PDB file of C-alpha atoms and ligand atoms in Angstrom:
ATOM      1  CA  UNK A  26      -4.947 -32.448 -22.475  1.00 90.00           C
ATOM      2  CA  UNK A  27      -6.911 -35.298 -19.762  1.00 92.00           C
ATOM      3  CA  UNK A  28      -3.265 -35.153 -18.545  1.00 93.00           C
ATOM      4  CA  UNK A  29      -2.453 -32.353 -18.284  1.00 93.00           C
ATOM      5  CA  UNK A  30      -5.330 -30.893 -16.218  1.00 94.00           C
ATOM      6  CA  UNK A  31      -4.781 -33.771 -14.113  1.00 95.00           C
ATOM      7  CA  UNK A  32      -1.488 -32.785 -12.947  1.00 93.00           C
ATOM      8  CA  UNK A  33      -2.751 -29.404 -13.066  1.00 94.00           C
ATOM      9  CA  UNK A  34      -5.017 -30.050 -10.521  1.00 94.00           C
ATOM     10  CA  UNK A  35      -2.261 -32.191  -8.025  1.00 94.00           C
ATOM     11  CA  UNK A  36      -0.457 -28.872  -8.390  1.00 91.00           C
ATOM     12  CA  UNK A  37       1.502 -29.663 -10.743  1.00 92.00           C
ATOM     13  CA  UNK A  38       1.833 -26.409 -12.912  1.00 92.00           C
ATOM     14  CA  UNK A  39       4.823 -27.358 -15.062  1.00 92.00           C
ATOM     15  CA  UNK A  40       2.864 -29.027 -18.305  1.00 90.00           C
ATOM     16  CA  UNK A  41       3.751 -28.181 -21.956  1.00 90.00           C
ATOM     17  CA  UNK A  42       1.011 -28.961 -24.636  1.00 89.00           C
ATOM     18  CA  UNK A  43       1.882 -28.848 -27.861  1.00 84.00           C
ATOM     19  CA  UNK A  44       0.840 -26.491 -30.070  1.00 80.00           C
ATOM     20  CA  UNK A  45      -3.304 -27.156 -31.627  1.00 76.00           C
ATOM     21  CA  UNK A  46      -4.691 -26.536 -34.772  1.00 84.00           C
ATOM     22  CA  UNK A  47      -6.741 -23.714 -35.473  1.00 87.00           C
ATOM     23  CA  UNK A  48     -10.348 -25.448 -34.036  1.00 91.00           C
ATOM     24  CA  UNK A  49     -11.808 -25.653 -30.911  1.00 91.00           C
ATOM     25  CA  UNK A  50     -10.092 -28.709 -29.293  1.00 90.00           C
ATOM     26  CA  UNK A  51      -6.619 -26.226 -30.473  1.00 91.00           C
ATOM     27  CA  UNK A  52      -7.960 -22.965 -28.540  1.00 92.00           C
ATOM     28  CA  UNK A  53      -8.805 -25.261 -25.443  1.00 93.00           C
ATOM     29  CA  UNK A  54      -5.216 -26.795 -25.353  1.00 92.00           C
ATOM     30  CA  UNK A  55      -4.008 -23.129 -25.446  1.00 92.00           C
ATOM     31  CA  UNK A  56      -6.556 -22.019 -22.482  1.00 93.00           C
ATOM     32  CA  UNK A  57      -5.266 -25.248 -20.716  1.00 94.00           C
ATOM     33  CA  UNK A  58      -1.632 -23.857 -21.452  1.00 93.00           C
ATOM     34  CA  UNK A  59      -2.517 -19.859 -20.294  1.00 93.00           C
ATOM     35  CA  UNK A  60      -3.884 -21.703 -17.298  1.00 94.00           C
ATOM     36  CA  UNK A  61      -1.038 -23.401 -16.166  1.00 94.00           C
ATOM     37  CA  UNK A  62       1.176 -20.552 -16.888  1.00 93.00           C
ATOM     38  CA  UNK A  63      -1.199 -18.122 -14.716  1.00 94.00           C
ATOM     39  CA  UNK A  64      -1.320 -20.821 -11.673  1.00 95.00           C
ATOM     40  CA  UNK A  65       2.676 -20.961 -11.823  1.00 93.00           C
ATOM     41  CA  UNK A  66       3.140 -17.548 -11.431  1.00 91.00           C
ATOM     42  CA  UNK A  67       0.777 -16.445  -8.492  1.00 91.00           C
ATOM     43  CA  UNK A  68       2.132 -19.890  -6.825  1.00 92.00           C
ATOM     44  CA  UNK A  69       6.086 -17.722  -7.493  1.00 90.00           C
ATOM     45  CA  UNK A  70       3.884 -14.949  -6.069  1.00 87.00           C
ATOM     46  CA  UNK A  71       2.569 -16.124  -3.130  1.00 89.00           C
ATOM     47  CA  UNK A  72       5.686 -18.067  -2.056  1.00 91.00           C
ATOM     48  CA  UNK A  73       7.795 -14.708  -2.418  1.00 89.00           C
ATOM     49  CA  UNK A  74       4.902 -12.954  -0.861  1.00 89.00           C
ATOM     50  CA  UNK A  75       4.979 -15.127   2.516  1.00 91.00           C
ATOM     51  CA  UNK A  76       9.093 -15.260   2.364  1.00 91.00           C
ATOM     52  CA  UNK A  77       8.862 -11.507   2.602  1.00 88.00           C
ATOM     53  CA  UNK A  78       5.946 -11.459   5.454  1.00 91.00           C
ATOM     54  CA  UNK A  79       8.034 -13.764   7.498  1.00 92.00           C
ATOM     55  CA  UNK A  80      11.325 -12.008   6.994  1.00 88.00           C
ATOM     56  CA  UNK A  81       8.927  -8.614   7.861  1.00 87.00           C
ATOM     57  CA  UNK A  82       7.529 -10.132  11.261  1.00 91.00           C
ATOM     58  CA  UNK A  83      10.997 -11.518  12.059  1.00 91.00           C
ATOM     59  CA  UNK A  84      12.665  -8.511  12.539  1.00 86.00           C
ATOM     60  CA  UNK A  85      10.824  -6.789  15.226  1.00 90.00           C
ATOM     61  CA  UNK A  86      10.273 -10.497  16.905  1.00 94.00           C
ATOM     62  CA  UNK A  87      14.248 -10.305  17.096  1.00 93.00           C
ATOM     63  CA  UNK A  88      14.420  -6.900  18.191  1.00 91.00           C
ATOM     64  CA  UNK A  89      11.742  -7.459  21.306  1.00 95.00           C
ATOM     65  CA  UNK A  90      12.732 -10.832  22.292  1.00 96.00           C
ATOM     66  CA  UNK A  91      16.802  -9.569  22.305  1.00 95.00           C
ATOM     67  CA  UNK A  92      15.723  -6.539  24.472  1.00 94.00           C
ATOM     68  CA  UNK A  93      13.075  -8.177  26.564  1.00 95.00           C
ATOM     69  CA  UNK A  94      16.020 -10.441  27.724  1.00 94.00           C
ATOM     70  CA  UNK A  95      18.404  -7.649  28.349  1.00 94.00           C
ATOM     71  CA  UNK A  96      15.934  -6.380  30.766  1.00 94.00           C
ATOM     72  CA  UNK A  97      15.298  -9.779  32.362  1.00 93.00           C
ATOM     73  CA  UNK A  98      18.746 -11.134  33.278  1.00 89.00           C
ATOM     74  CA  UNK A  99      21.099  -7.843  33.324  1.00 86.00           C
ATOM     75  CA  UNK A 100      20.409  -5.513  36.525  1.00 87.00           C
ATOM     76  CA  UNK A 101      19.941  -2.421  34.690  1.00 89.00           C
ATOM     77  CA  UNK A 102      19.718   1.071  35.658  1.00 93.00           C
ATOM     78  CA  UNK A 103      15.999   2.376  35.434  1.00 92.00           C
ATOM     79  CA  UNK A 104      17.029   4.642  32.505  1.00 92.00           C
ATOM     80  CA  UNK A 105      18.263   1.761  30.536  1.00 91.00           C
ATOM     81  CA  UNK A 106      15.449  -0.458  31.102  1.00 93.00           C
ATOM     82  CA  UNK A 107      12.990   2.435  30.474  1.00 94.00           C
ATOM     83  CA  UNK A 108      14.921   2.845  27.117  1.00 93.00           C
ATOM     84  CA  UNK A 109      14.887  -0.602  26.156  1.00 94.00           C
ATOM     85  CA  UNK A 110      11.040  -1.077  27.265  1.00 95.00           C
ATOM     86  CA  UNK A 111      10.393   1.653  25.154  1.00 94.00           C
ATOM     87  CA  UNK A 112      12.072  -0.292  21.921  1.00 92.00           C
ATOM     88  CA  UNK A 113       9.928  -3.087  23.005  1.00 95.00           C
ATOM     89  CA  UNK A 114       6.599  -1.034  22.565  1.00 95.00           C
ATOM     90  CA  UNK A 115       7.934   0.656  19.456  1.00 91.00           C
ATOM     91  CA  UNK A 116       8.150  -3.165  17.791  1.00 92.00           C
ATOM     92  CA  UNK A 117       5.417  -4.180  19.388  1.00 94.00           C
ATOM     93  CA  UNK A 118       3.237  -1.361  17.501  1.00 92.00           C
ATOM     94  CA  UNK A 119       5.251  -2.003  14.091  1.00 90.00           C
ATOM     95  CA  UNK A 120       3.922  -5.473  14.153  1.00 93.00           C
ATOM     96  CA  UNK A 121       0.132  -4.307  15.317  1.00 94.00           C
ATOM     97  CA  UNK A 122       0.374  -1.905  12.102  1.00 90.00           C
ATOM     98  CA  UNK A 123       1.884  -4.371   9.564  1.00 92.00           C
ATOM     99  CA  UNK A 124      -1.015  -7.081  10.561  1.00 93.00           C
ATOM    100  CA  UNK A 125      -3.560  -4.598  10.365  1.00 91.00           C
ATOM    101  CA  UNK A 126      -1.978  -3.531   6.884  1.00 90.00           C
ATOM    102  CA  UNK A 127      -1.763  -7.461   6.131  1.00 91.00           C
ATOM    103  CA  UNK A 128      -4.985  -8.239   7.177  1.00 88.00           C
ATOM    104  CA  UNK A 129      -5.939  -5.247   4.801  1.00 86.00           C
ATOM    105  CA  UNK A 130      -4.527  -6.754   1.990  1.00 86.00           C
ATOM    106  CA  UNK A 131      -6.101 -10.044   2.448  1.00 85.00           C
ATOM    107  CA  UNK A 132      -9.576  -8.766   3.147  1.00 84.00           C
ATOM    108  CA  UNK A 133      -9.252  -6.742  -0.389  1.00 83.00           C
ATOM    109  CA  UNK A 134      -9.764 -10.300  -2.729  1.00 72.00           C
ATOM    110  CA  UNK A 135     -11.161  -9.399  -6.353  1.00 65.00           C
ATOM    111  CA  UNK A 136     -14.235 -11.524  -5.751  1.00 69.00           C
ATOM    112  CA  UNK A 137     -15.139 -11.034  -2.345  1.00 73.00           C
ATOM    113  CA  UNK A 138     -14.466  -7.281  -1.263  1.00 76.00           C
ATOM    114  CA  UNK A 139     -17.624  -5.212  -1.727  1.00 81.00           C
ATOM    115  CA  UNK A 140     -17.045  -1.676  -3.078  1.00 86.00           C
ATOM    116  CA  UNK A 141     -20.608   0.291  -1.882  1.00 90.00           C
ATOM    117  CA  UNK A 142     -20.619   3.501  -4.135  1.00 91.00           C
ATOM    118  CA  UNK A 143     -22.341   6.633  -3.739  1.00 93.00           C
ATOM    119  CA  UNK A 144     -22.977   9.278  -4.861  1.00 93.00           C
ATOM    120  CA  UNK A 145     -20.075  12.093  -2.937  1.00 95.00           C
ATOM    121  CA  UNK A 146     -19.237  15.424  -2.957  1.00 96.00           C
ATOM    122  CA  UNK A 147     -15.919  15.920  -3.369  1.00 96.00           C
ATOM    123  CA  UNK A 148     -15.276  19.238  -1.992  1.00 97.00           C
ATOM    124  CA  UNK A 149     -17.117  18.665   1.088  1.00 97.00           C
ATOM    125  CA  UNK A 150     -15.371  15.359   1.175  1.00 97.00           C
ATOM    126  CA  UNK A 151     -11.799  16.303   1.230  1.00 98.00           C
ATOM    127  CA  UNK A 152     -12.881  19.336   3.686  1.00 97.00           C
ATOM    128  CA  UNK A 153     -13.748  16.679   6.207  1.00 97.00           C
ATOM    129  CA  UNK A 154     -10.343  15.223   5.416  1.00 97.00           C
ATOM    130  CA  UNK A 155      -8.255  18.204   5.690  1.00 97.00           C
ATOM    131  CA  UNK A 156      -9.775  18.984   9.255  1.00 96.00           C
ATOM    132  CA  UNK A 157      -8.724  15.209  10.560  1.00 95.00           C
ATOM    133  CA  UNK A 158      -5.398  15.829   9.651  1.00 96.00           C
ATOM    134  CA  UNK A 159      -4.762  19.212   9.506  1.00 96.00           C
ATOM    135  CA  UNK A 160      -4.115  19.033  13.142  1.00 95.00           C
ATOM    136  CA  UNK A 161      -1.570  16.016  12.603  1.00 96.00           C
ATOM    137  CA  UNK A 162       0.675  18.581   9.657  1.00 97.00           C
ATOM    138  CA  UNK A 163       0.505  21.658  11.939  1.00 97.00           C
ATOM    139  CA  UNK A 164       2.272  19.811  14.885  1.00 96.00           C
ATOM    140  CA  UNK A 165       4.612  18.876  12.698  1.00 96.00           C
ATOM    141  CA  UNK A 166       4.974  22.076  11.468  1.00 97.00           C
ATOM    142  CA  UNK A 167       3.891  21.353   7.955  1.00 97.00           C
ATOM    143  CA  UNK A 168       0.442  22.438   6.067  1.00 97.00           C
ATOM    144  CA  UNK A 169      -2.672  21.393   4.103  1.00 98.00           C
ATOM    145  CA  UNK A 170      -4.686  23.004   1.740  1.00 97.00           C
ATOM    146  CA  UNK A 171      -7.624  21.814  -0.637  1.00 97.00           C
ATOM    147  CA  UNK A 172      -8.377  23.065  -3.460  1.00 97.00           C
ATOM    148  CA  UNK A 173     -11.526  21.598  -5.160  1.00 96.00           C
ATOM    149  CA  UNK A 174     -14.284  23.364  -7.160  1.00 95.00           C
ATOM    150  CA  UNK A 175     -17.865  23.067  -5.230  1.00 93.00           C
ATOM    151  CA  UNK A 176     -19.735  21.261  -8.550  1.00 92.00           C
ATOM    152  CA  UNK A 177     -17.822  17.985  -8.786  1.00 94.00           C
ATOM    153  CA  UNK A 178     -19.422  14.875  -7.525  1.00 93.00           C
ATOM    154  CA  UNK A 179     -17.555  11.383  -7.520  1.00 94.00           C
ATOM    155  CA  UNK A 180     -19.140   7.648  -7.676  1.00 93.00           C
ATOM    156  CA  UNK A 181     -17.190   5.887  -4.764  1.00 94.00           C
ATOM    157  CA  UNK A 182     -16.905   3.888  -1.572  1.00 94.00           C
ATOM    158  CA  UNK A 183     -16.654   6.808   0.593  1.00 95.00           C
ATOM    159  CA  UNK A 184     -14.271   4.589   3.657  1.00 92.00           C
ATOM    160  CA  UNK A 185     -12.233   3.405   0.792  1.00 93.00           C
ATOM    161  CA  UNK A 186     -11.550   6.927  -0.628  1.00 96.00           C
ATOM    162  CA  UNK A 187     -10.913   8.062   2.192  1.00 96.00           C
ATOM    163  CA  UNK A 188      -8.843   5.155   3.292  1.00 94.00           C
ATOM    164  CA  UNK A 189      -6.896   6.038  -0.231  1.00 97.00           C
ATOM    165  CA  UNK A 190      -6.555   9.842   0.516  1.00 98.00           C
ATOM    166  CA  UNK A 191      -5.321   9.015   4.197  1.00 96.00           C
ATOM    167  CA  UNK A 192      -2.374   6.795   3.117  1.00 96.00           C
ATOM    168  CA  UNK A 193      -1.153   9.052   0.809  1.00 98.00           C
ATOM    169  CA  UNK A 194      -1.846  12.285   3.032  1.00 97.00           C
ATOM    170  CA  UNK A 195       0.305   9.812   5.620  1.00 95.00           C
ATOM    171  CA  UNK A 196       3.092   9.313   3.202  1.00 95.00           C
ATOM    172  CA  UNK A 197       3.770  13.300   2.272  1.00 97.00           C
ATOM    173  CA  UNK A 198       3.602  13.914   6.186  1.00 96.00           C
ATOM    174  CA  UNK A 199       6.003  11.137   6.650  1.00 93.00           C
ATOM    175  CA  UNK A 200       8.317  12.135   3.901  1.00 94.00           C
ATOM    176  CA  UNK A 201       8.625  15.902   3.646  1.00 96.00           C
ATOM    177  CA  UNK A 202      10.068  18.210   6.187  1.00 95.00           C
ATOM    178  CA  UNK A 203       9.018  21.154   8.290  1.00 96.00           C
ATOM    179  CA  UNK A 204       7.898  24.098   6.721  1.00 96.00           C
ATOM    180  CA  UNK A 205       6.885  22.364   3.634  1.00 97.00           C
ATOM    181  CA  UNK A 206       3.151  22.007   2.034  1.00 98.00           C
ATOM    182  CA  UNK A 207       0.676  19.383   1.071  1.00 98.00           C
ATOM    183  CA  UNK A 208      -1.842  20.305  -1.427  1.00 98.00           C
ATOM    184  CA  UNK A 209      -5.182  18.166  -2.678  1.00 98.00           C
ATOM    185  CA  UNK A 210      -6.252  19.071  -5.948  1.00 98.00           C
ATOM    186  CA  UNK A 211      -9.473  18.153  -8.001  1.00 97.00           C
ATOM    187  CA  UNK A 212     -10.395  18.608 -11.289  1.00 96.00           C
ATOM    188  CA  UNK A 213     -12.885  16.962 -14.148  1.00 94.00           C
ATOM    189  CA  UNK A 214     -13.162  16.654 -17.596  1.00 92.00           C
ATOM    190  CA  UNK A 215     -16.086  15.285 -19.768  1.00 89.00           C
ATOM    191  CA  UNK A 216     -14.808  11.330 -18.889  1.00 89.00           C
ATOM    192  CA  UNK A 217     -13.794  11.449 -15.490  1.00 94.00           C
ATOM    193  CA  UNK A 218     -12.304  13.164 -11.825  1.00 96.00           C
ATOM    194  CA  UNK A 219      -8.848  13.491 -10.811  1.00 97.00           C
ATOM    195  CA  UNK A 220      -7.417  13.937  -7.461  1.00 98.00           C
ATOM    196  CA  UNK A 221      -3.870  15.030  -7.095  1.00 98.00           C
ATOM    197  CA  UNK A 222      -1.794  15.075  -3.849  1.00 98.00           C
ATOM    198  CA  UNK A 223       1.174  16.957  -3.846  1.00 98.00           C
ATOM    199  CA  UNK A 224       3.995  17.679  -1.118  1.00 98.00           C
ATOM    200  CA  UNK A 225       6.960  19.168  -1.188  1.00 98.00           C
ATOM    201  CA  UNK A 226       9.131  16.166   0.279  1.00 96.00           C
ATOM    202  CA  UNK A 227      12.142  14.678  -0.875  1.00 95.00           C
ATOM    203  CA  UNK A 228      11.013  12.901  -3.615  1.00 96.00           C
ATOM    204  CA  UNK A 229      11.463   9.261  -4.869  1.00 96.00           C
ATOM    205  CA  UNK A 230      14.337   8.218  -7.423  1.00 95.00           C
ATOM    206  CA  UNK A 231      12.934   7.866 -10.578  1.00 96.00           C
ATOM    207  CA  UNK A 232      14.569   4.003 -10.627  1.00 94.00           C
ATOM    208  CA  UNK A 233      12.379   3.240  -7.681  1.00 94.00           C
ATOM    209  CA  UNK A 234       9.228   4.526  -9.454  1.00 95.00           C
ATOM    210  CA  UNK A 235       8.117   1.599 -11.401  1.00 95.00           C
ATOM    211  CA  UNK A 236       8.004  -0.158  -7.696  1.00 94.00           C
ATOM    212  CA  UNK A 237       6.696   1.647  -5.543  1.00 95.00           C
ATOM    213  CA  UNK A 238       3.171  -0.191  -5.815  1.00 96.00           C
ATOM    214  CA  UNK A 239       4.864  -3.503  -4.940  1.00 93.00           C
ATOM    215  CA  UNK A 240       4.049  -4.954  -1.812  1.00 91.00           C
ATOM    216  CA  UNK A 241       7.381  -4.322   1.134  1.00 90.00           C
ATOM    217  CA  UNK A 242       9.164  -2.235  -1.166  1.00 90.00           C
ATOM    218  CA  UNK A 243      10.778   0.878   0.269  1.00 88.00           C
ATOM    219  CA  UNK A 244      12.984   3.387  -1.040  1.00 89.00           C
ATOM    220  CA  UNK A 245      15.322   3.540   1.952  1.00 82.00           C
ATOM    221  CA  UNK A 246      14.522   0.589   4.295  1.00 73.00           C
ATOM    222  CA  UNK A 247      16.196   1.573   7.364  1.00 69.00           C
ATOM    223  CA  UNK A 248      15.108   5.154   7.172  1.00 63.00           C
ATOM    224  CA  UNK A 249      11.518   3.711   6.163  1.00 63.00           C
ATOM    225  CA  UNK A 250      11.847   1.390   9.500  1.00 66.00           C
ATOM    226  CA  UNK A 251      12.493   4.150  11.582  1.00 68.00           C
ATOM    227  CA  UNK A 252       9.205   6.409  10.487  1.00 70.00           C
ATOM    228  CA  UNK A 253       7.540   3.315  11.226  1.00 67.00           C
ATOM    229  CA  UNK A 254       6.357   2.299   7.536  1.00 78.00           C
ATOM    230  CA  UNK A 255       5.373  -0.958   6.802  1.00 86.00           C
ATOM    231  CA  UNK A 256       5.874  -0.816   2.883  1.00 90.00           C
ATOM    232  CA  UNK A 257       2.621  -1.686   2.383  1.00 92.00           C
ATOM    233  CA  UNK A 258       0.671   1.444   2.306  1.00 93.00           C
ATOM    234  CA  UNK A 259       0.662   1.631  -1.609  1.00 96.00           C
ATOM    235  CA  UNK A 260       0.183  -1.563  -2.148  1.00 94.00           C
ATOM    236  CA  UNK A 261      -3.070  -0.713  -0.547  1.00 94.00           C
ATOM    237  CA  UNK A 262      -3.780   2.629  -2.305  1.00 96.00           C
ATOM    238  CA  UNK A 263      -3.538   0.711  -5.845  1.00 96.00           C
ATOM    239  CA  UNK A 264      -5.499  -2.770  -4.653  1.00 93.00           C
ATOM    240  CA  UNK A 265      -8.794   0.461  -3.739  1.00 94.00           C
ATOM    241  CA  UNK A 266      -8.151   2.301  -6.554  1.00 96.00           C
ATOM    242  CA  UNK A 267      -8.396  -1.025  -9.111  1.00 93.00           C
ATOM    243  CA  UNK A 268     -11.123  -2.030  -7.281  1.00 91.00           C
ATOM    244  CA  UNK A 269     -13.116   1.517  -8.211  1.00 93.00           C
ATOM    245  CA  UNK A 270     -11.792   0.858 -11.622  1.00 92.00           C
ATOM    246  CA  UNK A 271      -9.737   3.973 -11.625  1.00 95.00           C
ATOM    247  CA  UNK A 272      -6.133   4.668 -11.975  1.00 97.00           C
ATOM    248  CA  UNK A 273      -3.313   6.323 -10.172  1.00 98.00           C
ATOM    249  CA  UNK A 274       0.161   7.509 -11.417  1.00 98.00           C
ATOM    250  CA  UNK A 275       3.169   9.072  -9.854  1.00 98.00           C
ATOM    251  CA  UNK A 276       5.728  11.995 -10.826  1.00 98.00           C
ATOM    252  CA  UNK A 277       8.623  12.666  -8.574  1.00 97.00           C
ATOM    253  CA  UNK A 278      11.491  15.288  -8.290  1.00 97.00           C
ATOM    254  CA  UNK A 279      14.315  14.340  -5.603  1.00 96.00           C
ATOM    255  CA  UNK A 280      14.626  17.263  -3.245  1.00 95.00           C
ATOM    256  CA  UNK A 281      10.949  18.821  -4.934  1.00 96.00           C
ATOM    257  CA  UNK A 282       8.127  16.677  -3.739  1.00 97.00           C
ATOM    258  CA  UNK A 283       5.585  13.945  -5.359  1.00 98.00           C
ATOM    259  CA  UNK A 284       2.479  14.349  -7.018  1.00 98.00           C
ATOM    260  CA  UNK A 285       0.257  11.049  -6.632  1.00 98.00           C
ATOM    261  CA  UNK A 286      -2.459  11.505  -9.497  1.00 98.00           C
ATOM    262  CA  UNK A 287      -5.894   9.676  -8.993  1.00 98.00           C
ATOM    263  CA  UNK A 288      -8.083   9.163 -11.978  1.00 97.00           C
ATOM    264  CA  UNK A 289     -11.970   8.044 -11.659  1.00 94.00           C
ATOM    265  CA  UNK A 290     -14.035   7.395 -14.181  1.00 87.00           C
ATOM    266  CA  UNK A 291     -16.790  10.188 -14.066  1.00 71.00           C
ATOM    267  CA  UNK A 292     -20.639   9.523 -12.822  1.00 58.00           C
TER     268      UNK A 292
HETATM  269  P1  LIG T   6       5.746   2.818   3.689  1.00 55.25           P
HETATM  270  O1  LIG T   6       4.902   2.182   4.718  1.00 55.25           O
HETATM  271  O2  LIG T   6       7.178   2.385   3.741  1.00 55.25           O
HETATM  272  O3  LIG T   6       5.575   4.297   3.604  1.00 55.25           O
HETATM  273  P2  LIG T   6       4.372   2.695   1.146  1.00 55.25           P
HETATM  274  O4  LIG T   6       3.901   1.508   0.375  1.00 55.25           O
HETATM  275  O5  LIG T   6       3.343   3.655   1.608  1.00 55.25           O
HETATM  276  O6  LIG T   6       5.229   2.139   2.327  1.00 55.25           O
HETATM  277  O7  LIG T   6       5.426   3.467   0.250  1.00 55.25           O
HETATM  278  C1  LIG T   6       6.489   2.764  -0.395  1.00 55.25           C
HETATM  279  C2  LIG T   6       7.745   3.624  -0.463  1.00 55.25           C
HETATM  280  O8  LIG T   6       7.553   4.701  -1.393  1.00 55.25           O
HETATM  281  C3  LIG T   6       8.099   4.300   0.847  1.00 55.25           C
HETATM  282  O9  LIG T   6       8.912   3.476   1.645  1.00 55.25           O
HETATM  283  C4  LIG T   6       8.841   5.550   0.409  1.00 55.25           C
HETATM  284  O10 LIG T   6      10.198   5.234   0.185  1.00 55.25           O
HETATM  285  C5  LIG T   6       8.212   5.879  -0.927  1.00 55.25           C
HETATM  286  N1  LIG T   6       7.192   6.954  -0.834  1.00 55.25           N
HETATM  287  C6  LIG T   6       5.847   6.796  -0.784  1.00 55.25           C
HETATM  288  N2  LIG T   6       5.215   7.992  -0.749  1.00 55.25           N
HETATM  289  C7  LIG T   6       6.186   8.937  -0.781  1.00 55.25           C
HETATM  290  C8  LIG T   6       6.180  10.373  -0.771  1.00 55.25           C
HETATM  291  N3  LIG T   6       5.041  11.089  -0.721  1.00 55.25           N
HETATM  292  N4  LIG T   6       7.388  11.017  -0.821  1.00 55.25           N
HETATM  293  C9  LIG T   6       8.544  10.318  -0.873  1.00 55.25           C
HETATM  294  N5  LIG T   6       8.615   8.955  -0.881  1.00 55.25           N
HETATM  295  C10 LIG T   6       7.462   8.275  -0.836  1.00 55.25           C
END
């Protein structure tokens, strides 16, 4: 075991004890094991994690260096240049999105991120929602309603509920088309309050369901891309809600809409 934490601790994650007896010095070799095992896999994690940031802040790199150089040596008509230039802000404000969604991420560590509840109204809570963004549906010719009884109050970091509510609200605008409707609904029961946010969009493939928490996972990447998505906003969403100790789910219908289901433990 004296070796083994020893080459634990040079990184070294890749130790086998053999199996204890049923006493203490046994249950400490199998902690010592669990340990190893756990500092394997979020080393796997972390090295996929910053393969997939790099491959994520290499493609608009390409993209603006490629065009920026097309403008600099070719003598291009204004239109083209314009067009090009305008590619070159378009990348430029994917990648000032995906490191404030980064930077998000990283600021939300289990032992350092302070969650400051209080006690919130809910109904007058989402109200102040809906008329942010109502605005933001109508131009697209889409709607928002709440529905929310007046008696339901909710123990929560009001910026990080709201941060919650705002990504998803962002996702049904981004995914559903004109003409259709977003809906927030709350409810409670004797053990806790649920939020549900439904749209009428086009719906995620039930195979992609069990991933669409995962960090940079998308559904349709180029389509994603071009809506300007950074496959991070759930990510998010889940990292808040765990943090308030509550739960979300998802149900899906291609061509229906999605209903993301938020579940807080009551006051
Ligand atoms: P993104 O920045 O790409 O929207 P998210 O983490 O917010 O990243 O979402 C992950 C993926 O889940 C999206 O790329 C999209 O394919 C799918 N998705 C999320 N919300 C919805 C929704 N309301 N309707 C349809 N698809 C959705």
């Amino acid at each position: 075991m004296k070796d083994a934490t020893s080459q634990i601790s040079k990184g070294n994650f890749e130790v086998t004890l053999a199996k204890g007896g049923n006493d203490e010095l046994g249950d400490l070799s199998k902690s010592i094991q669990l340990l190893a095992n756990d500092l394997k896999y979020l080393k796997k994690e972390r090295n996929e994690f910053l393969a997939s940031i790099s491959h994520e802040l290499r493609t608009p790199l390409t993209y603006i260096k490629g065009y920026a150089d097309i403008v600099l040596k070719r003598n291009l008509p204004k239109e083209e240049q314009q067009k090009y230039l305008n590619i070159i802000l378009e990348e430029s404000n994917r990648l000032s999105l995906l490191i404030k969604d980064l930077f998000d991420l990283a600021k939300i560590d289990k032992n350092t991120f302070a969650i400051e509840k209080e006690q919130i109204h809910l109904h007058e809570f989402l109200i102040a929602i809906e008329r942010k963004l109502s605005p933001a549906f109508i131009e697209r010719g889409m709607s928002l309603s709440i529905s929310s009884p007046s008696n339901i109050y909710i123990l929560a970091d009001p910026s990080r509920l709201e941060q919650i509510i705002l990504n998803l609200l962002d996702n049904a605008m981004k995914y559903s088309t004109q003409g259709t409707k977003t809906a927030i609904y709350a409810a409670k029961d004797k053990h806790s309050v649920q939020i549900a946010v439904k749209d009428e969009g086009k719906g995620i493939p039930a195979e992609d369901l069990p991933y669409i928490f995962n960090r940079f996972y998308r559904v349709d990447k180029a389509r994603t891309r071009s809506l300007g998505g950074t496959g991070l906003g759930l990510a998010i969403v889940k990292e808040l809600v765990d943090m308030h100790g509550g739960e979300i789910a998802v149900k899906s219908e291609i061509g229906k809409g999605t209903v993301f289901l938020l579940s807080f433990k009551g006051q």
